[in-house]
Amino acid sequence: MSIDFSFVEYTAPLDLREYNTQRLSDLGFVPRVNHVLHDITLWCQNHTILMIKHTDTVQEAGVSGLGFIADQVVIDNLEPEYDSEAGMFVANDQGNLRTLLAPVDDILGLQKSLEENYIMLDDRRHSNPGLKYISGVRYNCANPRMMDFYQDLGFGFTRSTESYNTMVSKNRRFSMMCNKLNNTGNVTTLICDTDDVFVSTAGFVSRGIELARYQNQTDNLDFGKLTHKVLGYDCLAQGTKDSYSIENFIPEALPNLDIVFRMRKRYLDIAEHTLDYHYDKDHIDS
């Protein structure tokens, strides 16, 4: 049984189309393909993929689904419905998100569906040192049925604290921080990996993207030659010089969606401490 995370589906009201289009461009995303009949566009930045939908059927913007590449056994077990609009199979995750499934065993069929239903907007290779791929989400839902759903898909339950249940995909490239203190069912945060958080920070600032401003405490920083960069680029760091996650934060990257971008070394997990710190008004001035 094989299933790998691929993209995030984000749905917004029609009146946000112009703002979101400009905002995504400012963030460094490139519109790759557009649906021929529906207001759906795939925006990419390296391997960070967002399926952006604008429709008159929603009142508020936000993440509406998670997309996966899955083998046919996984799809058959879920008994999903086929969504002709998305061109994929769709199941409910027993929480508040759609699970969109593209069959890995029928890539040619998927490619044909994309060619028939989408118009290519940009197929050039773009060099962007910003976001590399989505490595996790903060999901305000921790009900047992939802947790069972993802564990049935191969996610491993790795940790439970007072605030979060944490699950990690089988290949350990995608984590879900399931918030036990908030059951609104929305995804508030994307966690994205980057090769160089300092270069990415400089790139976002140069494009006019406002980042969080941290009131760093310098006493306990142990990051060797990186310490001055952590302070100079105003990043948030967890760990030591030998094992770390160095992060920065884009509040309201899109309406109702924040982005944490991070650089890691021998640091697999999403740190609960730093995730909460991004939202602690006593420590940041965004």
mmCIF file of N, CA, C and O in Angstrom, residues 202-264:
data_model
loop_
_atom_site.group_PDB
_atom_site.id
_atom_site.type_symbol
_atom_site.label_atom_id
_atom_site.label_comp_id
_atom_site.label_asym_id
_atom_site.label_seq_id
_atom_site.Cartn_x
_atom_site.Cartn_y
_atom_site.Cartn_z
ATOM 1 N N ALA A 202 15.522 36.638 2.980
ATOM 2 C CA ALA A 202 15.924 37.817 2.208
ATOM 3 C C ALA A 202 15.073 37.959 0.955
ATOM 4 O O ALA A 202 14.680 39.070 0.573
ATOM 5 N N GLY A 203 14.768 36.828 0.310
ATOM 6 C CA GLY A 203 13.952 36.869 -0.903
ATOM 7 C C GLY A 203 12.553 37.373 -0.646
ATOM 8 O O GLY A 203 12.033 38.218 -1.402
ATOM 9 N N PHE A 204 11.928 36.883 0.419
ATOM 10 C CA PHE A 204 10.569 37.339 0.740
ATOM 11 C C PHE A 204 10.554 38.821 1.100
ATOM 12 O O PHE A 204 9.671 39.566 0.667
ATOM 13 N N VAL A 205 11.529 39.251 1.888
ATOM 14 C CA VAL A 205 11.588 40.660 2.276
ATOM 15 C C VAL A 205 11.780 41.545 1.051
ATOM 16 O O VAL A 205 11.150 42.601 0.921
ATOM 17 N N SER A 206 12.631 41.110 0.118
ATOM 18 C CA SER A 206 12.877 41.910 -1.079
ATOM 19 C C SER A 206 11.638 42.042 -1.952
ATOM 20 O O SER A 206 11.512 42.998 -2.724
ATOM 21 N N ARG A 207 10.729 41.082 -1.836
ATOM 22 C CA ARG A 207 9.486 41.140 -2.618
ATOM 23 C C ARG A 207 8.361 41.823 -1.843
ATOM 24 O O ARG A 207 7.210 41.809 -2.285
ATOM 25 N N GLY A 208 8.680 42.384 -0.692
ATOM 26 C CA GLY A 208 7.692 43.134 0.064
ATOM 27 C C GLY A 208 6.806 42.293 0.954
ATOM 28 O O GLY A 208 5.765 42.775 1.430
ATOM 29 N N ILE A 209 7.189 41.041 1.210
ATOM 30 C CA ILE A 209 6.404 40.173 2.085
ATOM 31 C C ILE A 209 6.768 40.466 3.539
ATOM 32 O O ILE A 209 7.934 40.431 3.925
ATOM 33 N N GLU A 210 5.761 40.758 4.338
ATOM 34 C CA GLU A 210 5.990 41.071 5.745
ATOM 35 C C GLU A 210 6.099 39.794 6.553
ATOM 36 O O GLU A 210 5.206 38.938 6.523
ATOM 37 N N LEU A 211 7.197 39.649 7.289
ATOM 38 C CA LEU A 211 7.430 38.483 8.126
ATOM 39 C C LEU A 211 7.239 38.851 9.588
ATOM 40 O O LEU A 211 7.214 40.027 9.952
ATOM 41 N N ALA A 212 7.109 37.834 10.426
ATOM 42 C CA ALA A 212 7.036 38.080 11.864
ATOM 43 C C ALA A 212 8.357 38.659 12.342
ATOM 44 O O ALA A 212 9.424 38.358 11.792
ATOM 45 N N ARG A 213 8.293 39.490 13.347
ATOM 46 C CA ARG A 213 9.502 40.060 13.944
ATOM 47 C C ARG A 213 9.606 39.533 15.372
ATOM 48 O O ARG A 213 8.764 39.806 16.220
ATOM 49 N N TYR A 214 10.681 38.760 15.635
ATOM 50 C CA TYR A 214 10.827 38.094 16.919
ATOM 51 C C TYR A 214 11.670 38.914 17.878
ATOM 52 O O TYR A 214 12.611 39.599 17.476
ATOM 53 N N GLN A 215 11.327 38.816 19.139
ATOM 54 C CA GLN A 215 12.140 39.414 20.188
ATOM 55 C C GLN A 215 13.075 38.325 20.694
ATOM 56 O O GLN A 215 12.788 37.618 21.653
ATOM 57 N N ASN A 216 14.180 38.131 19.970
ATOM 58 C CA ASN A 216 15.068 37.006 20.247
ATOM 59 C C ASN A 216 15.728 37.112 21.621
ATOM 60 O O ASN A 216 16.134 38.186 22.050
ATOM 61 N N GLN A 217 15.847 35.979 22.253
ATOM 62 C CA GLN A 217 16.621 35.857 23.472
ATOM 63 C C GLN A 217 17.964 35.253 23.093
ATOM 64 O O GLN A 217 18.030 34.144 22.574
ATOM 65 N N THR A 218 19.057 35.949 23.339
ATOM 66 C CA THR A 218 20.367 35.521 22.847
ATOM 67 C C THR A 218 21.113 34.603 23.807
ATOM 68 O O THR A 218 22.120 34.015 23.444
ATOM 69 N N ASP A 219 20.625 34.450 25.032
ATOM 70 C CA ASP A 219 21.402 33.742 26.054
ATOM 71 C C ASP A 219 21.623 32.274 25.729
ATOM 72 O O ASP A 219 22.687 31.727 26.001
ATOM 73 N N ASN A 220 20.623 31.607 25.161
ATOM 74 C CA ASN A 220 20.691 30.156 25.015
ATOM 75 C C ASN A 220 20.892 29.687 23.575
ATOM 76 O O ASN A 220 20.718 28.507 23.290
ATOM 77 N N LEU A 221 21.249 30.580 22.682
ATOM 78 C CA LEU A 221 21.459 30.178 21.294
ATOM 79 C C LEU A 221 22.796 29.455 21.154
ATOM 80 O O LEU A 221 23.847 29.977 21.547
ATOM 81 N N ASP A 222 22.749 28.241 20.596
ATOM 82 C CA ASP A 222 23.958 27.424 20.436
ATOM 83 C C ASP A 222 24.000 26.882 19.013
ATOM 84 O O ASP A 222 23.806 25.696 18.775
ATOM 85 N N PHE A 223 24.247 27.775 18.077
ATOM 86 C CA PHE A 223 24.218 27.387 16.674
ATOM 87 C C PHE A 223 25.515 27.711 15.939
ATOM 88 O O PHE A 223 25.546 27.832 14.719
ATOM 89 N N GLY A 224 26.597 27.842 16.712
ATOM 90 C CA GLY A 224 27.900 28.051 16.113
ATOM 91 C C GLY A 224 27.925 29.270 15.201
ATOM 92 O O GLY A 224 27.462 30.353 15.555
ATOM 93 N N LYS A 225 28.466 29.063 13.995
ATOM 94 C CA LYS A 225 28.589 30.157 13.037
ATOM 95 C C LYS A 225 27.235 30.663 12.543
ATOM 96 O O LYS A 225 27.153 31.736 11.946
ATOM 97 N N LEU A 226 26.181 29.885 12.771
ATOM 98 C CA LEU A 226 24.848 30.308 12.317
ATOM 99 C C LEU A 226 24.173 31.272 13.296
ATOM 100 O O LEU A 226 23.168 31.885 12.949
ATOM 101 N N THR A 227 24.708 31.396 14.509
ATOM 102 C CA THR A 227 24.046 32.214 15.528
ATOM 103 C C THR A 227 23.846 33.640 15.058
ATOM 104 O O THR A 227 22.756 34.214 15.218
ATOM 105 N N HIS A 228 24.883 34.240 14.453
ATOM 106 C CA HIS A 228 24.742 35.636 14.024
ATOM 107 C C HIS A 228 23.727 35.769 12.903
ATOM 108 O O HIS A 228 23.059 36.792 12.769
ATOM 109 N N LYS A 229 23.576 34.706 12.072
ATOM 110 C CA LYS A 229 22.568 34.740 11.009
ATOM 111 C C LYS A 229 21.164 34.617 11.586
ATOM 112 O O LYS A 229 20.233 35.279 11.128
ATOM 113 N N VAL A 230 21.008 33.758 12.587
ATOM 114 C CA VAL A 230 19.704 33.614 13.244
ATOM 115 C C VAL A 230 19.245 34.964 13.776
ATOM 116 O O VAL A 230 18.079 35.358 13.613
ATOM 117 N N LEU A 231 20.170 35.696 14.386
ATOM 118 C CA LEU A 231 19.840 37.003 14.948
ATOM 119 C C LEU A 231 19.695 38.051 13.854
ATOM 120 O O LEU A 231 18.762 38.858 13.869
ATOM 121 N N GLY A 232 20.624 38.041 12.893
ATOM 122 C CA GLY A 232 20.612 39.058 11.852
ATOM 123 C C GLY A 232 19.407 38.985 10.935
ATOM 124 O O GLY A 232 18.859 40.016 10.522
ATOM 125 N N TYR A 233 18.965 37.747 10.639
ATOM 126 C CA TYR A 233 17.800 37.569 9.773
ATOM 127 C C TYR A 233 16.511 37.438 10.579
ATOM 128 O O TYR A 233 15.447 37.211 10.010
ATOM 129 N N ASP A 234 16.634 37.566 11.905
ATOM 130 C CA ASP A 234 15.484 37.537 12.810
ATOM 131 C C ASP A 234 14.661 36.270 12.623
ATOM 132 O O ASP A 234 13.469 36.310 12.306
ATOM 133 N N CYS A 235 15.330 35.126 12.806
ATOM 134 C CA CYS A 235 14.666 33.825 12.677
ATOM 135 C C CYS A 235 14.431 33.222 14.064
ATOM 136 O O CYS A 235 14.948 33.699 15.067
ATOM 137 N N LEU A 236 13.662 32.173 14.090
ATOM 138 C CA LEU A 236 13.391 31.431 15.316
ATOM 139 C C LEU A 236 14.093 30.085 15.207
ATOM 140 O O LEU A 236 13.935 29.386 14.203
ATOM 141 N N ALA A 237 14.890 29.736 16.206
ATOM 142 C CA ALA A 237 15.711 28.531 16.126
ATOM 143 C C ALA A 237 15.425 27.586 17.281
ATOM 144 O O ALA A 237 15.215 28.012 18.418
ATOM 145 N N GLN A 238 15.446 26.300 16.959
ATOM 146 C CA GLN A 238 15.229 25.251 17.951
ATOM 147 C C GLN A 238 16.328 24.219 17.789
ATOM 148 O O GLN A 238 16.644 23.804 16.673
ATOM 149 N N GLY A 239 16.959 23.792 18.906
ATOM 150 C CA GLY A 239 17.982 22.770 18.840
ATOM 151 C C GLY A 239 19.355 23.312 19.156
ATOM 152 O O GLY A 239 19.520 24.246 19.934
ATOM 153 N N THR A 240 20.369 22.715 18.506
ATOM 154 C CA THR A 240 21.759 23.126 18.670
ATOM 155 C C THR A 240 22.416 23.184 17.300
ATOM 156 O O THR A 240 21.781 22.899 16.281
ATOM 157 N N LYS A 241 23.693 23.512 17.270
ATOM 158 C CA LYS A 241 24.408 23.599 16.001
ATOM 159 C C LYS A 241 24.490 22.251 15.280
ATOM 160 O O LYS A 241 24.704 22.203 14.074
ATOM 161 N N ASP A 242 24.314 21.153 16.009
ATOM 162 C CA ASP A 242 24.423 19.822 15.416
ATOM 163 C C ASP A 242 23.077 19.246 14.981
ATOM 164 O O ASP A 242 23.028 18.326 14.160
ATOM 165 N N SER A 243 21.995 19.767 15.532
ATOM 166 C CA SER A 243 20.646 19.284 15.193
ATOM 167 C C SER A 243 19.668 20.419 15.427
ATOM 168 O O SER A 243 19.445 20.823 16.567
ATOM 169 N N TYR A 244 19.090 20.941 14.348
ATOM 170 C CA TYR A 244 18.292 22.155 14.515
ATOM 171 C C TYR A 244 17.174 22.268 13.491
ATOM 172 O O TYR A 244 17.159 21.607 12.448
ATOM 173 N N SER A 245 16.246 23.147 13.824
ATOM 174 C CA SER A 245 15.257 23.676 12.891
ATOM 175 C C SER A 245 15.286 25.189 13.047
ATOM 176 O O SER A 245 15.037 25.709 14.133
ATOM 177 N N ILE A 246 15.657 25.897 11.970
ATOM 178 C CA ILE A 246 15.694 27.352 11.974
ATOM 179 C C ILE A 246 14.558 27.836 11.078
ATOM 180 O O ILE A 246 14.485 27.454 9.912
ATOM 181 N N GLU A 247 13.691 28.688 11.627
ATOM 182 C CA GLU A 247 12.418 28.967 10.978
ATOM 183 C C GLU A 247 12.134 30.461 10.854
ATOM 184 O O GLU A 247 12.700 31.278 11.566
ATOM 185 N N ASN A 248 11.213 30.764 9.948
ATOM 186 C CA ASN A 248 10.631 32.089 9.869
ATOM 187 C C ASN A 248 9.149 31.930 9.528
ATOM 188 O O ASN A 248 8.700 30.821 9.229
ATOM 189 N N PHE A 249 8.420 33.032 9.572
ATOM 190 C CA PHE A 249 6.956 32.933 9.604
ATOM 191 C C PHE A 249 6.324 34.029 8.757
ATOM 192 O O PHE A 249 6.677 35.203 8.893
ATOM 193 N N ILE A 250 5.422 33.626 7.859
ATOM 194 C CA ILE A 250 4.660 34.569 7.038
ATOM 195 C C ILE A 250 3.220 34.570 7.529
ATOM 196 O O ILE A 250 2.440 33.660 7.208
ATOM 197 N N PRO A 251 2.824 35.555 8.339
ATOM 198 C CA PRO A 251 1.419 35.612 8.771
ATOM 199 C C PRO A 251 0.517 36.005 7.613
ATOM 200 O O PRO A 251 0.873 36.849 6.788
ATOM 201 N N GLU A 252 -0.632 35.340 7.518
ATOM 202 C CA GLU A 252 -1.600 35.623 6.459
ATOM 203 C C GLU A 252 -0.941 35.604 5.081
ATOM 204 O O GLU A 252 -1.087 36.517 4.275
ATOM 205 N N ALA A 253 -0.194 34.526 4.826
ATOM 206 C CA ALA A 253 0.384 34.348 3.494
ATOM 207 C C ALA A 253 -0.732 34.407 2.455
ATOM 208 O O ALA A 253 -0.587 35.015 1.387
ATOM 209 N N LEU A 254 -1.841 33.767 2.760
ATOM 210 C CA LEU A 254 -3.114 33.908 2.066
ATOM 211 C C LEU A 254 -4.166 34.105 3.152
ATOM 212 O O LEU A 254 -3.923 33.783 4.321
ATOM 213 N N PRO A 255 -5.330 34.627 2.823
ATOM 214 C CA PRO A 255 -6.348 34.812 3.853
ATOM 215 C C PRO A 255 -6.610 33.524 4.648
ATOM 216 O O PRO A 255 -6.853 32.469 4.074
ATOM 217 N N ASN A 256 -6.484 33.626 5.963
ATOM 218 C CA ASN A 256 -6.718 32.513 6.898
ATOM 219 C C ASN A 256 -5.690 31.392 6.772
ATOM 220 O O ASN A 256 -5.965 30.249 7.154
ATOM 221 N N LEU A 257 -4.514 31.711 6.264
ATOM 222 C CA LEU A 257 -3.473 30.690 6.130
ATOM 223 C C LEU A 257 -2.089 31.310 6.304
ATOM 224 O O LEU A 257 -1.716 32.223 5.574
ATOM 225 N N ASP A 258 -1.349 30.804 7.302
ATOM 226 C CA ASP A 258 0.018 31.243 7.565
ATOM 227 C C ASP A 258 1.000 30.205 7.024
ATOM 228 O O ASP A 258 0.647 29.028 6.840
ATOM 229 N N ILE A 259 2.231 30.637 6.800
ATOM 230 C CA ILE A 259 3.281 29.725 6.354
ATOM 231 C C ILE A 259 4.481 29.836 7.282
ATOM 232 O O ILE A 259 4.995 30.925 7.521
ATOM 233 N N VAL A 260 4.910 28.696 7.826
ATOM 234 C CA VAL A 260 6.191 28.582 8.502
ATOM 235 C C VAL A 260 7.160 27.973 7.498
ATOM 236 O O VAL A 260 6.868 26.927 6.919
ATOM 237 N N PHE A 261 8.296 28.618 7.263
ATOM 238 C CA PHE A 261 9.309 27.987 6.412
ATOM 239 C C PHE A 261 10.567 27.771 7.228
ATOM 240 O O PHE A 261 10.934 28.582 8.068
ATOM 241 N N ARG A 262 11.213 26.639 6.997
ATOM 242 C CA ARG A 262 12.277 26.212 7.901
ATOM 243 C C ARG A 262 13.411 25.504 7.165
ATOM 244 O O ARG A 262 13.215 24.912 6.098
ATOM 245 N N MET A 263 14.582 25.547 7.775
ATOM 246 C CA MET A 263 15.761 24.814 7.332
ATOM 247 C C MET A 263 16.128 23.849 8.453
ATOM 248 O O MET A 263 16.181 24.246 9.623
ATOM 249 N N ARG A 264 16.395 22.589 8.090
ATOM 250 C CA ARG A 264 16.629 21.584 9.127
ATOM 251 C C ARG A 264 17.971 20.874 8.937
ATOM 252 O O ARG A 264 18.478 20.743 7.832
#
